[in-house]
Amino acid sequence: MRTASINLYDLTKEQLRQLLVSWELKPVHVALLWNYLYLGLAGSLDAMPDLPPKLRARLAAHTHFGVLPTAFETDSSDGFTRKYLLELADGERIETVLMRFTGRVTACISSQVGCAMGCVFCATGQMGYTRHLTAGEIIAQAVHVARALRTAKEPHRLRNIVLMGMGEPLHNYDAVMHAIDILRDETGLALGAERITLSTVGVVPGILRLAKEKRPLHLAVSLHAATQVERAALVPAARKWPLDELMAACRTYSETTGRRIFYEWTLIEGKNDTAEHARAVGRLLHGLPAQVNLIPLNPTAGYGGAPTRTDAAKHFQHILGEEFNIPSTVRQRRGIDIAAGCGQLATAERA
Ligand code: SAH
Ligand code: SF4
């Protein structure tokens, strides 16, 4: 019976209003309920004392709060990163990460249980695909982080969301976009367009759909290699969506939306981190509004590669900037001691 009940986190404010109307209750109460959910971060009816009795009875009978219990949590030794392993109703587990960098609080959230894309260096890819997350399960992760910040009486509230956890968000397009609509609601979590970044392995139809729908978000594309052969060896999904088609889609996206794309590049020693590789990516991105995010590899059990050393990463960055005028960052490997790479905590807990 519980499975047939409605997860409140699945609903936009308008859908919640329609639900109340279908119950012949006053739609005006929707604001009260919504505020309890997303401003009060209430996780149960008990935490909503002012609800009218009829509404409370309906909610108790037909809905539930899709709060995700913490199966495990761990802090990085530098204290900047906290990683949660959250349990879904069917017993599956996903990762959500809270990151605090210079006062900006960001939640890194998952879009699937596992991933079908099979990137060779990625712990989630090594797990394989189990299922999509629902919009409510995506929202519950953001609420979990917002609530954790409040419980700890932290001075900062949740400001940014990156869809860079487990899974490929454009493989679960509808649920992810529905969740983004709920995240953006200004009367709720209020995570506006500038605050949400979606990272994709390069699902070409998804990128073109984002462009067509002019979805307000930042787009990050995981590139990792500048030739089709090298990329397909790291990212099997490149066989389905070849590099030239991907770059054409990125160009269309930037032209249609006027937005710059972030290109992610996992730096693997000797594989994709030489000066020649830097020049190849410089040529590939020439003329496109781009920023490159360089991420030294987090080693995983299923892949033998090593991370690029700091000096080589800096050299790579220097070439992009000096020779091609492409801005780039080298992501600090914060929290590496808690297996901060995508999917790595879930893998460790399974072992
Ligand atoms: N599926 C999406 C988003 C999740 S992965 C995507 O692939 O873009 C988020 C980023 O982490 C991607 O750029 C991915 O390539 C990178 N990543 C995955 N495993 C990694 C590892 N072990 N070390 C460094 N970066 C990794
Ligand atoms: Fe999936 Fe992204 Fe991992 Fe590739 S890097 S397997 S697309 S989660």
CSV table of N, CA, C and O in Angstrom, one decimal, residues 216-324:
chain,number,residue,atom,x,y,z
A,216,PRO,N,17.3,26.2,-18.2
A,216,PRO,CA,18.2,27.1,-17.5
A,216,PRO,C,19.1,26.4,-16.5
A,216,PRO,O,18.7,26.1,-15.4
A,217,LEU,N,20.3,26.0,-16.9
A,217,LEU,CA,21.3,25.4,-16.1
A,217,LEU,C,22.6,25.5,-16.7
A,217,LEU,O,22.7,25.9,-17.9
A,218,HIS,N,23.7,25.1,-16.0
A,218,HIS,CA,25.0,25.1,-16.5
A,218,HIS,C,25.2,23.6,-17.0
A,218,HIS,O,24.9,22.7,-16.3
A,219,LEU,N,25.9,23.5,-18.2
A,219,LEU,CA,26.2,22.2,-18.7
A,219,LEU,C,27.7,21.9,-18.6
A,219,LEU,O,28.5,22.7,-19.0
A,220,ALA,N,28.0,20.7,-18.2
A,220,ALA,CA,29.4,20.2,-18.2
A,220,ALA,C,29.4,18.9,-19.0
A,220,ALA,O,28.5,18.1,-18.9
A,221,VAL,N,30.4,18.8,-19.9
A,221,VAL,CA,30.5,17.7,-20.8
A,221,VAL,C,31.8,17.0,-20.4
A,221,VAL,O,32.9,17.6,-20.5
A,222,SER,N,31.7,15.7,-20.2
A,222,SER,CA,32.9,14.9,-19.8
A,222,SER,C,33.6,14.5,-21.1
A,222,SER,O,33.1,13.6,-21.8
A,223,LEU,N,34.8,15.1,-21.4
A,223,LEU,CA,35.4,14.9,-22.7
A,223,LEU,C,36.5,13.8,-22.5
A,223,LEU,O,36.5,12.8,-23.2
A,224,HIS,N,37.5,14.0,-21.7
A,224,HIS,CA,38.6,13.1,-21.3
A,224,HIS,C,39.6,12.7,-22.5
A,224,HIS,O,40.7,12.2,-22.2
A,225,ALA,N,39.2,12.9,-23.7
A,225,ALA,CA,40.1,12.7,-24.8
A,225,ALA,C,39.7,13.5,-26.0
A,225,ALA,O,38.5,13.9,-26.1
A,226,ALA,N,40.6,13.8,-26.9
A,226,ALA,CA,40.3,14.7,-28.0
A,226,ALA,C,40.3,14.0,-29.4
A,226,ALA,O,40.1,14.7,-30.4
A,227,THR,N,40.4,12.7,-29.4
A,227,THR,CA,40.2,11.9,-30.6
A,227,THR,C,39.2,10.8,-30.3
A,227,THR,O,39.1,10.4,-29.2
A,228,GLN,N,38.5,10.4,-31.4
A,228,GLN,CA,37.5,9.4,-31.2
A,228,GLN,C,38.1,8.1,-30.7
A,228,GLN,O,37.5,7.5,-29.8
A,229,VAL,N,39.2,7.7,-31.2
A,229,VAL,CA,39.8,6.4,-30.8
A,229,VAL,C,40.2,6.4,-29.3
A,229,VAL,O,39.9,5.5,-28.5
A,230,GLU,N,40.9,7.5,-28.9
A,230,GLU,CA,41.3,7.6,-27.5
A,230,GLU,C,40.1,7.7,-26.6
A,230,GLU,O,40.0,7.1,-25.5
A,231,ARG,N,39.1,8.5,-27.0
A,231,ARG,CA,37.9,8.7,-26.2
A,231,ARG,C,37.1,7.4,-26.0
A,231,ARG,O,36.7,7.0,-24.9
A,232,ALA,N,36.9,6.6,-27.1
A,232,ALA,CA,36.1,5.4,-27.0
A,232,ALA,C,36.8,4.4,-26.1
A,232,ALA,O,36.1,3.5,-25.5
A,233,ALA,N,38.1,4.5,-26.0
A,233,ALA,CA,38.8,3.5,-25.1
A,233,ALA,C,38.5,3.8,-23.6
A,233,ALA,O,38.5,2.9,-22.8
A,234,LEU,N,38.2,5.1,-23.3
A,234,LEU,CA,37.9,5.5,-21.9
A,234,LEU,C,36.4,5.5,-21.6
A,234,LEU,O,36.0,5.2,-20.5
A,235,VAL,N,35.7,5.9,-22.7
A,235,VAL,CA,34.3,6.2,-22.5
A,235,VAL,C,33.5,5.4,-23.6
A,235,VAL,O,33.4,5.8,-24.7
A,236,PRO,N,33.1,4.1,-23.2
A,236,PRO,CA,32.4,3.3,-24.3
A,236,PRO,C,31.2,4.0,-24.9
A,236,PRO,O,30.9,3.7,-26.1
A,237,ALA,N,30.5,4.9,-24.2
A,237,ALA,CA,29.4,5.6,-24.8
A,237,ALA,C,29.8,6.4,-26.0
A,237,ALA,O,28.9,6.7,-26.8
A,238,ALA,N,31.1,6.6,-26.2
A,238,ALA,CA,31.5,7.4,-27.4
A,238,ALA,C,31.3,6.6,-28.7
A,238,ALA,O,31.3,7.2,-29.8
A,239,ARG,N,31.1,5.3,-28.6
A,239,ARG,CA,30.9,4.5,-29.8
A,239,ARG,C,29.5,4.8,-30.3
A,239,ARG,O,29.2,4.8,-31.5
A,240,LYS,N,28.6,5.1,-29.4
A,240,LYS,CA,27.2,5.4,-29.8
A,240,LYS,C,27.1,6.8,-30.2
A,240,LYS,O,26.4,7.2,-31.2
A,241,TRP,N,27.8,7.7,-29.5
A,241,TRP,CA,27.7,9.2,-29.8
A,241,TRP,C,29.1,9.6,-30.1
A,241,TRP,O,29.8,10.1,-29.2
A,242,PRO,N,29.6,9.5,-31.3
A,242,PRO,CA,31.0,9.8,-31.7
A,242,PRO,C,31.4,11.2,-31.4
A,242,PRO,O,30.5,12.1,-31.3
A,243,LEU,N,32.7,11.5,-31.3
A,243,LEU,CA,33.2,12.8,-30.9
A,243,LEU,C,32.7,13.9,-31.8
A,243,LEU,O,32.4,15.0,-31.3
A,244,ASP,N,32.7,13.7,-33.1
A,244,ASP,CA,32.3,14.7,-34.0
A,244,ASP,C,30.9,15.1,-33.8
A,244,ASP,O,30.5,16.3,-33.8
A,245,GLU,N,30.0,14.1,-33.6
A,245,GLU,CA,28.6,14.4,-33.3
A,245,GLU,C,28.4,15.1,-32.0
A,245,GLU,O,27.6,16.0,-31.8
A,246,LEU,N,29.3,14.7,-31.0
A,246,LEU,CA,29.2,15.4,-29.7
A,246,LEU,C,29.6,16.9,-29.8
A,246,LEU,O,28.9,17.7,-29.3
A,247,MET,N,30.7,17.1,-30.5
A,247,MET,CA,31.2,18.5,-30.6
A,247,MET,C,30.1,19.4,-31.4
A,247,MET,O,29.9,20.5,-31.1
A,248,ALA,N,29.5,18.7,-32.4
A,248,ALA,CA,28.5,19.5,-33.2
A,248,ALA,C,27.3,19.8,-32.2
A,248,ALA,O,26.8,20.9,-32.3
A,249,ALA,N,26.9,18.9,-31.3
A,249,ALA,CA,25.8,19.1,-30.4
A,249,ALA,C,26.2,20.2,-29.4
A,249,ALA,O,25.4,21.1,-29.1
A,250,CYS,N,27.5,20.2,-29.0
A,250,CYS,CA,28.0,21.2,-28.0
A,250,CYS,C,27.9,22.6,-28.7
A,250,CYS,O,27.5,23.6,-28.1
A,251,ARG,N,28.3,22.7,-30.0
A,251,ARG,CA,28.3,23.9,-30.7
A,251,ARG,C,26.8,24.4,-30.8
A,251,ARG,O,26.6,25.6,-30.5
A,252,THR,N,25.9,23.5,-31.2
A,252,THR,CA,24.5,23.9,-31.2
A,252,THR,C,24.0,24.4,-29.9
A,252,THR,O,23.3,25.4,-29.8
A,253,TYR,N,24.4,23.7,-28.8
A,253,TYR,CA,24.0,24.1,-27.5
A,253,TYR,C,24.4,25.5,-27.2
A,253,TYR,O,23.7,26.4,-26.7
A,254,SER,N,25.7,25.8,-27.4
A,254,SER,CA,26.3,27.1,-27.1
A,254,SER,C,25.6,28.2,-27.9
A,254,SER,O,25.3,29.3,-27.5
A,255,GLU,N,25.4,27.9,-29.2
A,255,GLU,CA,24.9,28.9,-30.1
A,255,GLU,C,23.4,29.2,-29.7
A,255,GLU,O,23.0,30.3,-29.7
A,256,THR,N,22.7,28.1,-29.4
A,256,THR,CA,21.2,28.3,-29.1
A,256,THR,C,21.0,29.0,-27.8
A,256,THR,O,20.1,29.8,-27.6
A,257,THR,N,21.8,28.7,-26.8
A,257,THR,CA,21.6,29.2,-25.4
A,257,THR,C,22.5,30.4,-25.1
A,257,THR,O,22.3,31.0,-24.1
A,258,GLY,N,23.5,30.6,-25.9
A,258,GLY,CA,24.5,31.6,-25.5
A,258,GLY,C,25.4,31.3,-24.3
A,258,GLY,O,26.0,32.1,-23.7
A,259,ARG,N,25.3,30.0,-24.0
A,259,ARG,CA,26.1,29.6,-22.7
A,259,ARG,C,27.4,28.9,-23.1
A,259,ARG,O,27.5,28.1,-24.0
A,260,ARG,N,28.3,29.2,-22.2
A,260,ARG,CA,29.6,28.5,-22.2
A,260,ARG,C,29.4,27.1,-21.6
A,260,ARG,O,28.6,26.9,-20.7
A,261,ILE,N,30.1,26.1,-22.2
A,261,ILE,CA,30.1,24.7,-21.6
A,261,ILE,C,31.4,24.5,-20.8
A,261,ILE,O,32.5,25.0,-21.2
A,262,PHE,N,31.2,23.8,-19.7
A,262,PHE,CA,32.4,23.3,-19.0
A,262,PHE,C,32.8,21.9,-19.6
A,262,PHE,O,31.9,21.1,-19.7
A,263,TYR,N,34.0,21.7,-19.9
A,263,TYR,CA,34.5,20.4,-20.4
A,263,TYR,C,35.3,19.8,-19.3
A,263,TYR,O,36.3,20.4,-18.9
A,264,GLU,N,34.9,18.6,-18.9
A,264,GLU,CA,35.7,17.9,-17.9
A,264,GLU,C,36.7,16.9,-18.5
A,264,GLU,O,36.4,16.3,-19.5
A,265,TRP,N,37.8,16.9,-17.8
A,265,TRP,CA,38.9,16.1,-18.3
A,265,TRP,C,39.6,15.4,-17.1
A,265,TRP,O,40.2,16.1,-16.3
A,266,THR,N,39.3,14.1,-17.0
A,266,THR,CA,40.0,13.3,-15.9
A,266,THR,C,41.4,13.0,-16.3
A,266,THR,O,41.6,12.4,-17.3
A,267,LEU,N,42.3,13.6,-15.5
A,267,LEU,CA,43.8,13.5,-15.9
A,267,LEU,C,44.3,12.1,-15.4
A,267,LEU,O,44.4,11.8,-14.2
A,268,ILE,N,44.7,11.3,-16.4
A,268,ILE,CA,45.3,10.0,-16.1
A,268,ILE,C,46.7,10.0,-16.6
A,268,ILE,O,47.0,10.2,-17.8
A,269,GLU,N,47.6,9.6,-15.8
A,269,GLU,CA,49.1,9.7,-16.1
A,269,GLU,C,49.4,8.9,-17.3
A,269,GLU,O,49.0,7.7,-17.4
A,270,GLY,N,50.0,9.6,-18.3
A,270,GLY,CA,50.5,8.9,-19.5
A,270,GLY,C,49.4,8.6,-20.5
A,270,GLY,O,49.7,8.2,-21.6
A,271,LYS,N,48.1,8.7,-20.2
A,271,LYS,CA,47.0,8.4,-21.1
A,271,LYS,C,46.5,9.6,-21.8
A,271,LYS,O,46.3,9.5,-23.0
A,272,ASN,N,46.3,10.7,-21.1
A,272,ASN,CA,45.6,11.8,-21.7
A,272,ASN,C,46.2,13.2,-21.1
A,272,ASN,O,45.4,14.1,-21.0
A,273,ASP,N,47.4,13.1,-20.6
A,273,ASP,CA,47.9,14.3,-19.8
A,273,ASP,C,49.2,14.9,-20.4
A,273,ASP,O,49.8,15.7,-19.7
A,274,THR,N,49.6,14.6,-21.6
A,274,THR,CA,50.8,15.1,-22.1
A,274,THR,C,50.6,16.5,-22.8
A,274,THR,O,49.4,16.9,-23.0
A,275,ALA,N,51.7,17.2,-23.1
A,275,ALA,CA,51.5,18.5,-23.8
A,275,ALA,C,50.8,18.3,-25.1
A,275,ALA,O,49.9,19.2,-25.5
A,276,GLU,N,51.0,17.2,-25.8
A,276,GLU,CA,50.3,17.0,-27.1
A,276,GLU,C,48.8,16.8,-26.9
A,276,GLU,O,48.0,17.3,-27.7
A,277,HIS,N,48.4,16.1,-25.8
A,277,HIS,CA,47.0,16.0,-25.4
A,277,HIS,C,46.4,17.4,-25.2
A,277,HIS,O,45.3,17.7,-25.6
A,278,ALA,N,47.1,18.2,-24.5
A,278,ALA,CA,46.6,19.6,-24.1
A,278,ALA,C,46.4,20.3,-25.4
A,278,ALA,O,45.4,21.0,-25.6
A,279,ARG,N,47.4,20.2,-26.4
A,279,ARG,CA,47.2,20.9,-27.7
A,279,ARG,C,46.0,20.4,-28.5
A,279,ARG,O,45.3,21.1,-29.1
A,280,ALA,N,45.8,19.1,-28.4
A,280,ALA,CA,44.7,18.5,-29.1
A,280,ALA,C,43.4,19.0,-28.6
A,280,ALA,O,42.5,19.3,-29.4
A,281,VAL,N,43.3,19.1,-27.3
A,281,VAL,CA,42.0,19.6,-26.7
A,281,VAL,C,41.9,21.1,-27.0
A,281,VAL,O,40.8,21.6,-27.3
A,282,GLY,N,43.0,21.8,-27.0
A,282,GLY,CA,42.9,23.2,-27.4
A,282,GLY,C,42.4,23.4,-28.8
A,282,GLY,O,41.6,24.3,-29.1
A,283,ARG,N,42.9,22.6,-29.8
A,283,ARG,CA,42.4,22.7,-31.1
A,283,ARG,C,41.0,22.3,-31.3
A,283,ARG,O,40.2,22.9,-32.0
A,284,LEU,N,40.6,21.2,-30.5
A,284,LEU,CA,39.2,20.7,-30.6
A,284,LEU,C,38.2,21.8,-30.1
A,284,LEU,O,37.1,22.0,-30.7
A,285,LEU,N,38.6,22.5,-29.1
A,285,LEU,CA,37.6,23.5,-28.5
A,285,LEU,C,37.8,24.9,-29.1
A,285,LEU,O,37.1,25.8,-28.7
A,286,HIS,N,38.7,25.0,-30.0
A,286,HIS,CA,39.0,26.4,-30.6
A,286,HIS,C,37.7,27.0,-31.1
A,286,HIS,O,36.9,26.4,-31.8
A,287,GLY,N,37.4,28.2,-30.7
A,287,GLY,CA,36.3,29.0,-31.2
A,287,GLY,C,35.0,28.7,-30.4
A,287,GLY,O,34.0,29.3,-30.7
A,288,LEU,N,35.0,27.8,-29.5
A,288,LEU,CA,33.8,27.5,-28.7
A,288,LEU,C,33.9,28.2,-27.3
A,288,LEU,O,35.0,28.3,-26.8
A,289,PRO,N,32.8,28.7,-26.8
A,289,PRO,CA,32.9,29.2,-25.4
A,289,PRO,C,33.0,28.1,-24.4
A,289,PRO,O,32.1,27.3,-24.2
A,290,ALA,N,34.2,28.0,-23.9
A,290,ALA,CA,34.6,26.8,-23.1
A,290,ALA,C,35.4,27.1,-21.9
A,290,ALA,O,36.2,28.1,-21.8
A,291,GLN,N,35.2,26.3,-20.8
A,291,GLN,CA,36.2,26.3,-19.7
A,291,GLN,C,36.5,24.8,-19.5
A,291,GLN,O,35.5,24.0,-19.5
A,292,VAL,N,37.7,24.5,-19.2
A,292,VAL,CA,38.1,23.1,-19.0
A,292,VAL,C,38.3,22.8,-17.5
A,292,VAL,O,39.0,23.6,-16.9
A,293,ASN,N,37.6,21.8,-17.0
A,293,ASN,CA,37.9,21.4,-15.6
A,293,ASN,C,38.7,20.2,-15.6
A,293,ASN,O,38.3,19.1,-16.1
A,294,LEU,N,39.9,20.3,-15.1
A,294,LEU,CA,40.9,19.2,-15.0
A,294,LEU,C,40.7,18.5,-13.7
A,294,LEU,O,40.8,19.1,-12.6
A,295,ILE,N,40.5,17.2,-13.7
A,295,ILE,CA,40.3,16.4,-12.5
A,295,ILE,C,41.3,15.3,-12.4
A,295,ILE,O,41.2,14.3,-13.1
A,296,PRO,N,42.3,15.4,-11.6
A,296,PRO,CA,43.2,14.2,-11.4
A,296,PRO,C,42.5,13.0,-11.0
A,296,PRO,O,41.6,13.0,-10.2
A,297,LEU,N,42.8,11.9,-11.7
A,297,LEU,CA,42.1,10.6,-11.4
A,297,LEU,C,42.0,10.2,-10.0
A,297,LEU,O,43.1,10.3,-9.3
A,298,ASN,N,40.9,9.8,-9.5
A,298,ASN,CA,40.8,9.1,-8.2
A,298,ASN,C,40.9,7.7,-8.5
A,298,ASN,O,40.0,7.1,-9.2
A,299,PRO,N,42.0,7.0,-8.0
A,299,PRO,CA,42.1,5.6,-8.4
A,299,PRO,C,40.9,4.7,-7.9
A,299,PRO,O,40.4,5.0,-6.9
A,300,THR,N,40.5,3.8,-8.8
A,300,THR,CA,39.4,2.9,-8.4
A,300,THR,C,39.9,1.4,-8.5
A,300,THR,O,40.9,1.2,-9.2
A,301,ALA,N,39.2,0.6,-7.9
A,301,ALA,CA,39.6,-0.9,-7.8
A,301,ALA,C,39.7,-1.5,-9.2
A,301,ALA,O,40.5,-2.3,-9.5
A,302,GLY,N,38.7,-1.1,-10.1
A,302,GLY,CA,38.6,-1.7,-11.4
A,302,GLY,C,39.5,-1.1,-12.5
A,302,GLY,O,39.3,-1.5,-13.6
A,303,TYR,N,40.3,-0.2,-12.2
A,303,TYR,CA,41.1,0.4,-13.2
A,303,TYR,C,42.5,0.7,-12.7
A,303,TYR,O,42.7,1.3,-11.6
A,304,GLY,N,43.5,0.4,-13.6
A,304,GLY,CA,44.9,0.4,-13.1
A,304,GLY,C,45.6,1.8,-13.2
A,304,GLY,O,46.7,1.9,-12.8
A,305,GLY,N,44.9,2.8,-13.8
A,305,GLY,CA,45.6,4.1,-14.1
A,305,GLY,C,46.0,4.8,-12.8
A,305,GLY,O,45.4,4.6,-11.8
A,306,ALA,N,46.9,5.8,-13.0
A,306,ALA,CA,47.3,6.6,-11.9
A,306,ALA,C,47.0,8.1,-12.2
A,306,ALA,O,46.9,8.5,-13.3
A,307,PRO,N,46.8,8.9,-11.1
A,307,PRO,CA,46.5,10.3,-11.4
A,307,PRO,C,47.7,11.1,-11.9
A,307,PRO,O,48.9,10.7,-11.5
A,308,THR,N,47.5,12.1,-12.7
A,308,THR,CA,48.5,13.0,-13.1
A,308,THR,C,49.1,13.7,-11.9
A,308,THR,O,48.3,14.2,-11.1
A,309,ARG,N,50.4,13.9,-11.9
A,309,ARG,CA,51.0,14.7,-10.8
A,309,ARG,C,50.7,16.2,-11.0
A,309,ARG,O,50.5,16.7,-12.1
A,310,THR,N,50.8,16.9,-9.9
A,310,THR,CA,50.4,18.3,-9.9
A,310,THR,C,51.2,19.1,-10.9
A,310,THR,O,50.6,20.0,-11.6
A,311,ASP,N,52.5,18.9,-11.1
A,311,ASP,CA,53.3,19.7,-12.0
A,311,ASP,C,52.8,19.5,-13.5
A,311,ASP,O,52.7,20.4,-14.2
A,312,ALA,N,52.5,18.3,-13.8
A,312,ALA,CA,52.1,18.0,-15.1
A,312,ALA,C,50.7,18.6,-15.4
A,312,ALA,O,50.4,19.1,-16.5
A,313,ALA,N,49.8,18.5,-14.4
A,313,ALA,CA,48.5,19.1,-14.5
A,313,ALA,C,48.6,20.6,-14.7
A,313,ALA,O,47.9,21.2,-15.5
A,314,LYS,N,49.5,21.3,-14.0
A,314,LYS,CA,49.7,22.7,-14.1
A,314,LYS,C,50.2,23.0,-15.6
A,314,LYS,O,49.9,24.0,-16.1
A,315,HIS,N,51.1,22.2,-16.1
A,315,HIS,CA,51.6,22.4,-17.4
A,315,HIS,C,50.5,22.3,-18.5
A,315,HIS,O,50.4,23.1,-19.4
A,316,PHE,N,49.7,21.3,-18.3
A,316,PHE,CA,48.5,21.1,-19.2
A,316,PHE,C,47.7,22.4,-19.2
A,316,PHE,O,47.3,22.9,-20.2
A,317,GLN,N,47.4,22.9,-18.0
A,317,GLN,CA,46.6,24.1,-17.8
A,317,GLN,C,47.3,25.3,-18.5
A,317,GLN,O,46.6,26.1,-19.1
A,318,HIS,N,48.6,25.4,-18.3
A,318,HIS,CA,49.4,26.5,-18.9
A,318,HIS,C,49.2,26.5,-20.4
A,318,HIS,O,49.0,27.5,-21.0
A,319,ILE,N,49.3,25.3,-21.0
A,319,ILE,CA,49.2,25.2,-22.5
A,319,ILE,C,47.8,25.7,-22.9
A,319,ILE,O,47.7,26.5,-23.9
A,320,LEU,N,46.8,25.2,-22.3
A,320,LEU,CA,45.4,25.6,-22.6
A,320,LEU,C,45.3,27.1,-22.6
A,320,LEU,O,44.7,27.8,-23.5
A,321,GLY,N,45.8,27.7,-21.5
A,321,GLY,CA,45.7,29.1,-21.3
A,321,GLY,C,46.5,30.0,-22.2
A,321,GLY,O,46.0,30.9,-22.9
A,322,GLU,N,47.8,29.6,-22.3
A,322,GLU,CA,48.8,30.5,-23.1
A,322,GLU,C,48.6,30.3,-24.6
A,322,GLU,O,48.7,31.2,-25.3
A,323,GLU,N,48.5,29.0,-25.0
A,323,GLU,CA,48.5,28.8,-26.4
A,323,GLU,C,47.1,28.9,-27.1
A,323,GLU,O,47.0,29.1,-28.3
A,324,PHE,N,46.1,28.7,-26.3
A,324,PHE,CA,44.7,28.6,-26.8
A,324,PHE,C,43.7,29.5,-26.2
A,324,PHE,O,42.6,29.6,-26.6
